[in-house]
PDB file of C-alpha atoms in Angstrom:
ATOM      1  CA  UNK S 787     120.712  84.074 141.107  1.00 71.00           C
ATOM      2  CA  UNK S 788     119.185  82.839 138.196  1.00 91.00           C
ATOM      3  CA  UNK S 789     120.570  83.515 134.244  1.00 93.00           C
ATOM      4  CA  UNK S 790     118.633  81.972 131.243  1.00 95.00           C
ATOM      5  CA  UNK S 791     118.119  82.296 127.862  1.00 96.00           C
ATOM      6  CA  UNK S 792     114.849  83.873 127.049  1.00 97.00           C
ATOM      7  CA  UNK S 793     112.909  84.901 123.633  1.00 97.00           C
ATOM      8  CA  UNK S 794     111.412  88.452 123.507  1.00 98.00           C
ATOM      9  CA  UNK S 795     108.236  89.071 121.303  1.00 96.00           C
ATOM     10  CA  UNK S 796     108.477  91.815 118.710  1.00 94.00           C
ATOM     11  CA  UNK S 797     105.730  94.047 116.717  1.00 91.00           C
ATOM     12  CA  UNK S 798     107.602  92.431 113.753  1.00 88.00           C
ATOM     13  CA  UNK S 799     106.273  88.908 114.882  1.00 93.00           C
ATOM     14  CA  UNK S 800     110.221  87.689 115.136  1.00 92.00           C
ATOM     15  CA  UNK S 801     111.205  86.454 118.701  1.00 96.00           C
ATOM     16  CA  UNK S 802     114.493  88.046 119.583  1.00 96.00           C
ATOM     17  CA  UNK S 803     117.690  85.993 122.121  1.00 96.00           C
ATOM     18  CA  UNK S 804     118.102  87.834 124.956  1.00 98.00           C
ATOM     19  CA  UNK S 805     119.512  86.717 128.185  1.00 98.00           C
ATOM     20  CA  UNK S 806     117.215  86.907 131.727  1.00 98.00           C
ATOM     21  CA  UNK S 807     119.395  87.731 135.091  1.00 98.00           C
ATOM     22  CA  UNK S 808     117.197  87.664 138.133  1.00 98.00           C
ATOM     23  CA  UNK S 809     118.960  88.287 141.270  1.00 98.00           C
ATOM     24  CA  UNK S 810     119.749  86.451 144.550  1.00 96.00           C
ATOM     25  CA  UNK S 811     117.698  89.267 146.429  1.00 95.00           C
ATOM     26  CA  UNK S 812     115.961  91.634 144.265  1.00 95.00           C
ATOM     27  CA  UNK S 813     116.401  95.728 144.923  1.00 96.00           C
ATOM     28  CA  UNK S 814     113.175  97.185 146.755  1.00 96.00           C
ATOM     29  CA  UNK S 815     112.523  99.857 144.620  1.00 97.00           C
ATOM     30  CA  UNK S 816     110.670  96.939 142.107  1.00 98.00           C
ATOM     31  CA  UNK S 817     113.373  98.551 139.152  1.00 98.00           C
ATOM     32  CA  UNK S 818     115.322  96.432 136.460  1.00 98.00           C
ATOM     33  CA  UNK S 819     117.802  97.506 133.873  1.00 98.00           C
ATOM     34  CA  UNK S 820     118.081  96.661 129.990  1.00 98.00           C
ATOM     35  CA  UNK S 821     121.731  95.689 128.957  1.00 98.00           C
ATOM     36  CA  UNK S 822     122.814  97.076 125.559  1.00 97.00           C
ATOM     37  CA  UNK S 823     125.962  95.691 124.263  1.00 96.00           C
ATOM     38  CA  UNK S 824     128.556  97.078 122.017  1.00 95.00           C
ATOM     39  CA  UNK S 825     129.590  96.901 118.146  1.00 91.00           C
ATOM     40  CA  UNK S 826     130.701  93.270 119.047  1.00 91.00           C
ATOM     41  CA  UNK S 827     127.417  92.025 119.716  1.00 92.00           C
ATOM     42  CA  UNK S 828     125.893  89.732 122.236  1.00 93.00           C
ATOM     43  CA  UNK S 829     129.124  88.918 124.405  1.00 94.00           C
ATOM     44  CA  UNK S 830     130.482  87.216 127.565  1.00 96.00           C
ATOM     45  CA  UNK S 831     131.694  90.862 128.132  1.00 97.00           C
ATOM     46  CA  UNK S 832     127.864  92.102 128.467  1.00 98.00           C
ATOM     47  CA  UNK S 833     126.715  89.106 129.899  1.00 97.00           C
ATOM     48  CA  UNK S 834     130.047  89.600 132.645  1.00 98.00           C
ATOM     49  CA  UNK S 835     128.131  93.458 133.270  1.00 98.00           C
ATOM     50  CA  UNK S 836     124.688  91.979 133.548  1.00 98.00           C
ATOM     51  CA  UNK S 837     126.044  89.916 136.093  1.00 98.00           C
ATOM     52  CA  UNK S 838     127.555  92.881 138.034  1.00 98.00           C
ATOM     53  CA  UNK S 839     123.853  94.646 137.817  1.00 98.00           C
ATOM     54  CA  UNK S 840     122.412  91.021 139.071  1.00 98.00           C
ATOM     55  CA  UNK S 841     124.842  90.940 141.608  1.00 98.00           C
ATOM     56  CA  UNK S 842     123.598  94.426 143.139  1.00 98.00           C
ATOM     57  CA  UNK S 843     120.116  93.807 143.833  1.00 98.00           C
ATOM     58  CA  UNK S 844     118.498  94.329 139.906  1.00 98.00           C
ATOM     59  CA  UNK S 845     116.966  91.804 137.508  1.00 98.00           C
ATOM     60  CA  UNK S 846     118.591  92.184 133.890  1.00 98.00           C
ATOM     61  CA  UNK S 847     117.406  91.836 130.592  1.00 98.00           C
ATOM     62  CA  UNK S 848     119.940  91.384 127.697  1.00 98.00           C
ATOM     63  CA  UNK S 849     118.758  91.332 124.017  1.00 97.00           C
ATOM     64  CA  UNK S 850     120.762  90.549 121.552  1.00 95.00           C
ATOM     65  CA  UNK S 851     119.992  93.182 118.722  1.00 93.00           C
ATOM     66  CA  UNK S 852     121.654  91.376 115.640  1.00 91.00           C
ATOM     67  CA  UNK S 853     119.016  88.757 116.113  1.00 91.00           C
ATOM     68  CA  UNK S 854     116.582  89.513 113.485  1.00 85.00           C
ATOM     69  CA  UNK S 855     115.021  87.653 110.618  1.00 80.00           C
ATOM     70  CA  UNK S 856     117.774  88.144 108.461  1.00 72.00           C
ATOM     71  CA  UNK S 857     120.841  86.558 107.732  1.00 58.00           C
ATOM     72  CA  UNK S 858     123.624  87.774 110.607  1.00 58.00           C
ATOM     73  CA  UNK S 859     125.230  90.177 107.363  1.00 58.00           C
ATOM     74  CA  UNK S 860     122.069  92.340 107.308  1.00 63.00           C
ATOM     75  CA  UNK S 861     121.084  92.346 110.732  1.00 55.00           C
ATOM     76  CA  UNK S 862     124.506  93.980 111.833  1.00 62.00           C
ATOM     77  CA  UNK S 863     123.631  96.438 108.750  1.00 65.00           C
ATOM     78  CA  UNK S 864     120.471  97.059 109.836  1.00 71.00           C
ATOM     79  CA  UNK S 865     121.088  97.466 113.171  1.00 70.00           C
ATOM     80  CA  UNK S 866     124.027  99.960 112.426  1.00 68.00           C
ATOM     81  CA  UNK S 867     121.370 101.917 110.295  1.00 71.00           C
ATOM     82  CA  UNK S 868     119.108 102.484 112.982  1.00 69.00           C
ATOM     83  CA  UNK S 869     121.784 103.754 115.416  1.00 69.00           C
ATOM     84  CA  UNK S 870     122.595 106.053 113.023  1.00 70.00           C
ATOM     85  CA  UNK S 871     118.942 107.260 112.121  1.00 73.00           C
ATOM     86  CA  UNK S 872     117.571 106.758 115.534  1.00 75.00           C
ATOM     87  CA  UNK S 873     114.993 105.011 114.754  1.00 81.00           C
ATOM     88  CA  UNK S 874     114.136 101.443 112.704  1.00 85.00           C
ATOM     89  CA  UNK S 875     113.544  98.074 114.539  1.00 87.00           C
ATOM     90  CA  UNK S 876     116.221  98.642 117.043  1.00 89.00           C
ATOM     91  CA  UNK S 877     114.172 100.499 118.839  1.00 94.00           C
ATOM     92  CA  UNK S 878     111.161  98.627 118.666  1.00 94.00           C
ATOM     93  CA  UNK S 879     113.474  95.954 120.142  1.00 95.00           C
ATOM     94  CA  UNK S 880     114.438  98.219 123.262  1.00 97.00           C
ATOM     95  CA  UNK S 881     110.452  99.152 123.363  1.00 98.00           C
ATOM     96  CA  UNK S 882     109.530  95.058 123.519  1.00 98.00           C
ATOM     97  CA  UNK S 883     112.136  94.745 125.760  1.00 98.00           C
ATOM     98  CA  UNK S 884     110.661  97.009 128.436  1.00 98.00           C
ATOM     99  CA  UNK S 885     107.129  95.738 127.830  1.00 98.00           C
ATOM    100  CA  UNK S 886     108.469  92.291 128.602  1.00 98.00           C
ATOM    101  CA  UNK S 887     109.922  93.934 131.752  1.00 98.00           C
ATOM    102  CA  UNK S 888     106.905  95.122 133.061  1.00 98.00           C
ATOM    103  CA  UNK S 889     104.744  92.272 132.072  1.00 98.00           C
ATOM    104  CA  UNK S 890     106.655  89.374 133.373  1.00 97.00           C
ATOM    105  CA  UNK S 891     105.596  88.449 136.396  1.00 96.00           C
ATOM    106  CA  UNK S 892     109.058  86.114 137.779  1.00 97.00           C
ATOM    107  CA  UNK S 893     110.406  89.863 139.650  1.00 97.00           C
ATOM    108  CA  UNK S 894     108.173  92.910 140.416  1.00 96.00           C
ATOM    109  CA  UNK S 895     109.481  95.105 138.049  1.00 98.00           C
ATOM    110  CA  UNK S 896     108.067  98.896 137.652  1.00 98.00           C
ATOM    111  CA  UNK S 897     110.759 101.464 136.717  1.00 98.00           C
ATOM    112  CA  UNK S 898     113.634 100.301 134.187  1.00 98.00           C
ATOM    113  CA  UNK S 899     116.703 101.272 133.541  1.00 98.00           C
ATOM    114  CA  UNK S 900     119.121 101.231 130.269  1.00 98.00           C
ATOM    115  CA  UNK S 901     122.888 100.660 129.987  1.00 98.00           C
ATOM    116  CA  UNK S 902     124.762 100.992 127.113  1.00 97.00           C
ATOM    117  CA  UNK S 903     128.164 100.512 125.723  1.00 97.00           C
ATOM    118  CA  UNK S 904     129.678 102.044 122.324  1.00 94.00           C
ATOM    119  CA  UNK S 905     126.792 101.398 120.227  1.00 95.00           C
ATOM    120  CA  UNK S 906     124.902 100.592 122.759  1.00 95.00           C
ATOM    121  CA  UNK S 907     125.595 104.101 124.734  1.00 96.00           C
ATOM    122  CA  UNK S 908     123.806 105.776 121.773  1.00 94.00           C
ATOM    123  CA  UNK S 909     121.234 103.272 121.728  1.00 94.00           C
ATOM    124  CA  UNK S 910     120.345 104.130 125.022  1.00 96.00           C
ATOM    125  CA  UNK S 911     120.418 107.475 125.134  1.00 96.00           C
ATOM    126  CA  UNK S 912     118.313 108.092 122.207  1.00 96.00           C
ATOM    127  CA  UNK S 913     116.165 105.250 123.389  1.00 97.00           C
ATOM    128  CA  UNK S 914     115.680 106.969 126.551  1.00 97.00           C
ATOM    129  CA  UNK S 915     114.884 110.838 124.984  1.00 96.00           C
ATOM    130  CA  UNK S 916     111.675 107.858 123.420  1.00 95.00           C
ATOM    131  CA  UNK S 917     110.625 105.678 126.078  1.00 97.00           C
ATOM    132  CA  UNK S 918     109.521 106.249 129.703  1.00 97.00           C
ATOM    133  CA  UNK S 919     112.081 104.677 131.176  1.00 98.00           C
ATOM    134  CA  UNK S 920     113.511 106.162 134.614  1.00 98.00           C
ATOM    135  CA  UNK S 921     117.403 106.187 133.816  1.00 98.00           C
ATOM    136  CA  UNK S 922     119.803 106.022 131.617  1.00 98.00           C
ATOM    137  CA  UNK S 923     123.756 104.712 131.767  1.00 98.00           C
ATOM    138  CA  UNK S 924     125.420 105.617 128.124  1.00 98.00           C
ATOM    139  CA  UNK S 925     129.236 104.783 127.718  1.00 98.00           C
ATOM    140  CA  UNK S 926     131.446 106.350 125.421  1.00 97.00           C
ATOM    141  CA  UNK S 927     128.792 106.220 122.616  1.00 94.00           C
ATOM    142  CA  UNK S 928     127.766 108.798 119.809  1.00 94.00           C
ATOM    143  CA  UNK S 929     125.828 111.809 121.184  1.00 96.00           C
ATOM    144  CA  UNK S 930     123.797 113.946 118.560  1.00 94.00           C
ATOM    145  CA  UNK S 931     125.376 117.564 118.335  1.00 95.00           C
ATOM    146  CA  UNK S 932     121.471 119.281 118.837  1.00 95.00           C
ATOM    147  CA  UNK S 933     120.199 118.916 122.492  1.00 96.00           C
ATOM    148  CA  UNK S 934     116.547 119.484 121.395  1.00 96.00           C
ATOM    149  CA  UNK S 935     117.025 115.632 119.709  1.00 95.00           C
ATOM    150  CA  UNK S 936     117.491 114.625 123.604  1.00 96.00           C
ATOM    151  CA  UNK S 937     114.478 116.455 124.989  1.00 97.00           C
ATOM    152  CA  UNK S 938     112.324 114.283 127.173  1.00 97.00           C
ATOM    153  CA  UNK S 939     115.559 112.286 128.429  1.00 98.00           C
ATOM    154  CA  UNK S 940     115.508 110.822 132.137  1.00 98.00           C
ATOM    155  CA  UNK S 941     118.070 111.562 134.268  1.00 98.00           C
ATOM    156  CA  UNK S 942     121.651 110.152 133.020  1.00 98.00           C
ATOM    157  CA  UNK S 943     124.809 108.701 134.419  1.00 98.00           C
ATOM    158  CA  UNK S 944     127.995 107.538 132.336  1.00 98.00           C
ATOM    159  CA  UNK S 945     131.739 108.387 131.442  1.00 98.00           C
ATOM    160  CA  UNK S 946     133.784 108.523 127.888  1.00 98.00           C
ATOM    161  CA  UNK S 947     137.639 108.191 127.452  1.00 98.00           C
ATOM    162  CA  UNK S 948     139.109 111.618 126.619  1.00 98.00           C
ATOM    163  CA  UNK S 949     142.073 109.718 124.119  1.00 97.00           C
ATOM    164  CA  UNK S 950     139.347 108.621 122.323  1.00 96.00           C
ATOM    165  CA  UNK S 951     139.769 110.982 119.422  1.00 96.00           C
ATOM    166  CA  UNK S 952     136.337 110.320 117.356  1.00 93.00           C
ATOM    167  CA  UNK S 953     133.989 109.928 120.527  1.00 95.00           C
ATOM    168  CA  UNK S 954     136.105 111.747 123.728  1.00 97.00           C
ATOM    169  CA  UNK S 955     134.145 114.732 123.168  1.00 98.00           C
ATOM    170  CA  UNK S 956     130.639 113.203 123.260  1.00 97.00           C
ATOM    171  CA  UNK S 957     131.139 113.228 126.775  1.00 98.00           C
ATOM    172  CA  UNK S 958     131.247 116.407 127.588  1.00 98.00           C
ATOM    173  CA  UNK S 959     128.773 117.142 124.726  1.00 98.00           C
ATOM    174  CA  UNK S 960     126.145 115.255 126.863  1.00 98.00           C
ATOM    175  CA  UNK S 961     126.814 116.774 130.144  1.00 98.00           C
ATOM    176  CA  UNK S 962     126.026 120.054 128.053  1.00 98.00           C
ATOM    177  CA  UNK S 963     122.939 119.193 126.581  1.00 98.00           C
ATOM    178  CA  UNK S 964     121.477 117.580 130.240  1.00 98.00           C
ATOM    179  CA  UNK S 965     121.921 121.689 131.231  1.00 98.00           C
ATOM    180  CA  UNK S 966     120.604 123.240 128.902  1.00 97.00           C
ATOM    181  CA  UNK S 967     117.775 120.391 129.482  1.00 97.00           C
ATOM    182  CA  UNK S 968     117.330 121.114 133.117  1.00 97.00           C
ATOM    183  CA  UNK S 969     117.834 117.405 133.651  1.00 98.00           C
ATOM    184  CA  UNK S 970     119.903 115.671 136.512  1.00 98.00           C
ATOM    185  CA  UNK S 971     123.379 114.141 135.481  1.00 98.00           C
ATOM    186  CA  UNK S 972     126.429 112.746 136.262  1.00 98.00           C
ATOM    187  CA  UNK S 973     129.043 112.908 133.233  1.00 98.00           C
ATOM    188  CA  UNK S 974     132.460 111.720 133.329  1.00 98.00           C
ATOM    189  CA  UNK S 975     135.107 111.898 131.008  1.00 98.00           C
ATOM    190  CA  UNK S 976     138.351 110.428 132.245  1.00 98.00           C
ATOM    191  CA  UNK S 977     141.935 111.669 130.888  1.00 97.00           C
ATOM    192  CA  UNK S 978     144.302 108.841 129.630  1.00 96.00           C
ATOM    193  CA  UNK S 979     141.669 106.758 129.338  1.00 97.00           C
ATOM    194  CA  UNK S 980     140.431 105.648 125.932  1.00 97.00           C
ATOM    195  CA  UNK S 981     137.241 104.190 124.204  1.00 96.00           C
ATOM    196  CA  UNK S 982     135.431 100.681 125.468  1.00 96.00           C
ATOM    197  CA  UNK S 983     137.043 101.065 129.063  1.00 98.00           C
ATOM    198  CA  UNK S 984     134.350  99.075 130.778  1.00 98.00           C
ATOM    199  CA  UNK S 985     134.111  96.162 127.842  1.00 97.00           C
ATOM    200  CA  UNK S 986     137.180  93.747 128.624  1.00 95.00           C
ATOM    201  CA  UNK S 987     136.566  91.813 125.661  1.00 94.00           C
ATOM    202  CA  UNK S 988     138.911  88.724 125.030  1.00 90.00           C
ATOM    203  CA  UNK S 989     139.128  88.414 121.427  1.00 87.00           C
ATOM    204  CA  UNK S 990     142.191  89.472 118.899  1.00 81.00           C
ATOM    205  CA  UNK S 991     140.408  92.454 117.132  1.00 83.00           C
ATOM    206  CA  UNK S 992     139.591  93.985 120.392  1.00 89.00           C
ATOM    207  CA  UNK S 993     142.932  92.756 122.458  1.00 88.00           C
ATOM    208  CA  UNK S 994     145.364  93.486 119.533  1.00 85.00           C
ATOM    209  CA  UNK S 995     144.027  96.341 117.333  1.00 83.00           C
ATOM    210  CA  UNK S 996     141.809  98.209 119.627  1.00 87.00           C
ATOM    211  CA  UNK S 997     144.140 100.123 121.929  1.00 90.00           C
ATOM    212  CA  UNK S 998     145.265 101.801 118.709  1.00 86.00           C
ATOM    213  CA  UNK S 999     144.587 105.384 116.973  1.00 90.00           C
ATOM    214  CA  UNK S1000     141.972 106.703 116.673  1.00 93.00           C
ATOM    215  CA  UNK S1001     139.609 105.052 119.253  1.00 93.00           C
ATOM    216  CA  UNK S1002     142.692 104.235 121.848  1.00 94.00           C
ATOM    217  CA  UNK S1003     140.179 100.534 122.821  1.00 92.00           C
ATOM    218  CA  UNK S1004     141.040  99.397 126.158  1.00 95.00           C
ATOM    219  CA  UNK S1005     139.752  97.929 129.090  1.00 97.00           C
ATOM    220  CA  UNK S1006     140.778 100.514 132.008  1.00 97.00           C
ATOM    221  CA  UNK S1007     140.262  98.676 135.709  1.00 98.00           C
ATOM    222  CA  UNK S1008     140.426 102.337 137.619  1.00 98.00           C
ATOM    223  CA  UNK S1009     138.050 103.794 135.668  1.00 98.00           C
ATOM    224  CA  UNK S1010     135.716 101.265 135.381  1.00 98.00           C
ATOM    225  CA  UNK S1011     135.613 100.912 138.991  1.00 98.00           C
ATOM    226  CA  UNK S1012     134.528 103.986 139.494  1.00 98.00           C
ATOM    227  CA  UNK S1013     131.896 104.404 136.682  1.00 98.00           C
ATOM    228  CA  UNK S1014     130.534 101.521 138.344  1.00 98.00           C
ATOM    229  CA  UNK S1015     130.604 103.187 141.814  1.00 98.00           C
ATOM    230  CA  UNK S1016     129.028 106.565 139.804  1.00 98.00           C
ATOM    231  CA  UNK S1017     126.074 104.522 138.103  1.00 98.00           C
ATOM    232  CA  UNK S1018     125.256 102.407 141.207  1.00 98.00           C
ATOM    233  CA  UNK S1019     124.891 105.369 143.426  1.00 98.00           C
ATOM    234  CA  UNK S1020     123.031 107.511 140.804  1.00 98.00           C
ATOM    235  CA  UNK S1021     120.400 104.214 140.127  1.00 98.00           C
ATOM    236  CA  UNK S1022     119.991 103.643 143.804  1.00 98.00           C
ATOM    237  CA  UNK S1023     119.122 107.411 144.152  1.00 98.00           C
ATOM    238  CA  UNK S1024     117.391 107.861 141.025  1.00 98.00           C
ATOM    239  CA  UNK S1025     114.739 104.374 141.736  1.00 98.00           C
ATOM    240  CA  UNK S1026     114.149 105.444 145.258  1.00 98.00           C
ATOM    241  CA  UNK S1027     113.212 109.015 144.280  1.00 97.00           C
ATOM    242  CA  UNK S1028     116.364 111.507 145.657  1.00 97.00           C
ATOM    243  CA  UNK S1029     117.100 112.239 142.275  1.00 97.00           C
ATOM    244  CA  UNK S1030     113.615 112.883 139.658  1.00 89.00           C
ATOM    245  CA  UNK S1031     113.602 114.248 136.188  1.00 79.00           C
ATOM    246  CA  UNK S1032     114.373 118.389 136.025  1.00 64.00           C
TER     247      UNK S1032
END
């Protein structure tokens, strides 16, 4: 397996960091998935989860979505803006990203994928109600309250951390909207289990001050494992064409 820093072209002219994870033996359903991290940025934590994507058969693009023109100040601003709006260069960023996906020519790629954490989950799922990608993995991220601001989504798999007391909810909230979408889904939320439970980040902030009130931040090995079981059965069945849009 291969993992290198790369440069992705934007329509602002700015070439964004991302990483480039090609695997050992590539899936056969020609499919790769873009890597959203979290609040904390571009991380050995989503670099750790790129590697378990790599590791199953699919090439993985990380961007890094702070990296813009600016100094690091507004880009986090600006970045935070757009995930709030849903829309601004963030997306354009996700949009480059897939273009580069289908346009490189080092893996066969023709469907895509996005995974996201925290930020990143509601990065990716309003990213995917945009773009034609194939799937969609959000974690324990922000989920708009109307469904009709989801219409068009592919089908989605992901979980949220019922403790979680500002995003627990969203959880179920998604699995609501995907009915009343008539799109195929797999939505966990997991009891005693808080927000971030996939990200094992390493740092003070997360290690120290996360696993407090409100957002309960903490890495959760059970429940991880079996997210990870969920979204690599749902990809597998989604990129080979048992499971299509409703």
């Amino acid at each position: 397996m291969t993992n290198q820093p790369i440069g992705i072209p934007t329509p602002s002219g700015h070439t964004m960091r991302a990483r480039w994870l090609r695997p050992v033996t590539a899936n056969p359903h020609k499919a790769a998935v873009i890597a959203i991290h979290d609040i904390f940025g571009f991380s050995d934590d989503i670099e750790r989860i790129a590697q378990r994507l790599a590791d199953n058969g699919y090439p993985v693009l990380v961007p890094d979505l702070y990296d813009l023109p600016n100094s690091k100040p507004l880009c986090v601003v600006k970045t935070l803006k757009a995930h709030e709006m849903g829309k601004g260069q963030a997306f354009e960023q996700l949009e480059a990203c897939r273009h580069w996906l289908l346009d490189q020519d080092e893996e066969p790629v023709e469907q895509v994928g996005v995974m996201g954490f925290c930020m990143g989950g509601r990065f990716a799922v309003l990213y995917a109600a945009q773009a034609p990608v194939q799937v969609v993995a959000p974690f324990y991220g922000g989920i708009p309250k109307d469904p009709e601001a989801l219409r068009g989504i592919c089908p989605a798999v992901g979980g949220w951390g019922r403790t979680d007391t500002i995003y627990g909810g969203h959880g179920d909230r998604l699995a609501s909207h995907m009915e009343a979408l008539g799109v195929p889904h797999d939505i966990k939320t997991y009891d005693n289990v808080g927000h971030s439970y996939m990200n094992d980040h390493q740092g003070f902030v997360f290690k120290k001050m996360g696993p407090l009130p409100p957002m309960r931040s903490k890495f959760d090995a059970s429940a991880s494992e079996d997210s990870w079981q969920r979204v690599l059965v749902f990809f597998e069945k989604v990129f080979s064409g048992e499971i299509q849009a409703g």
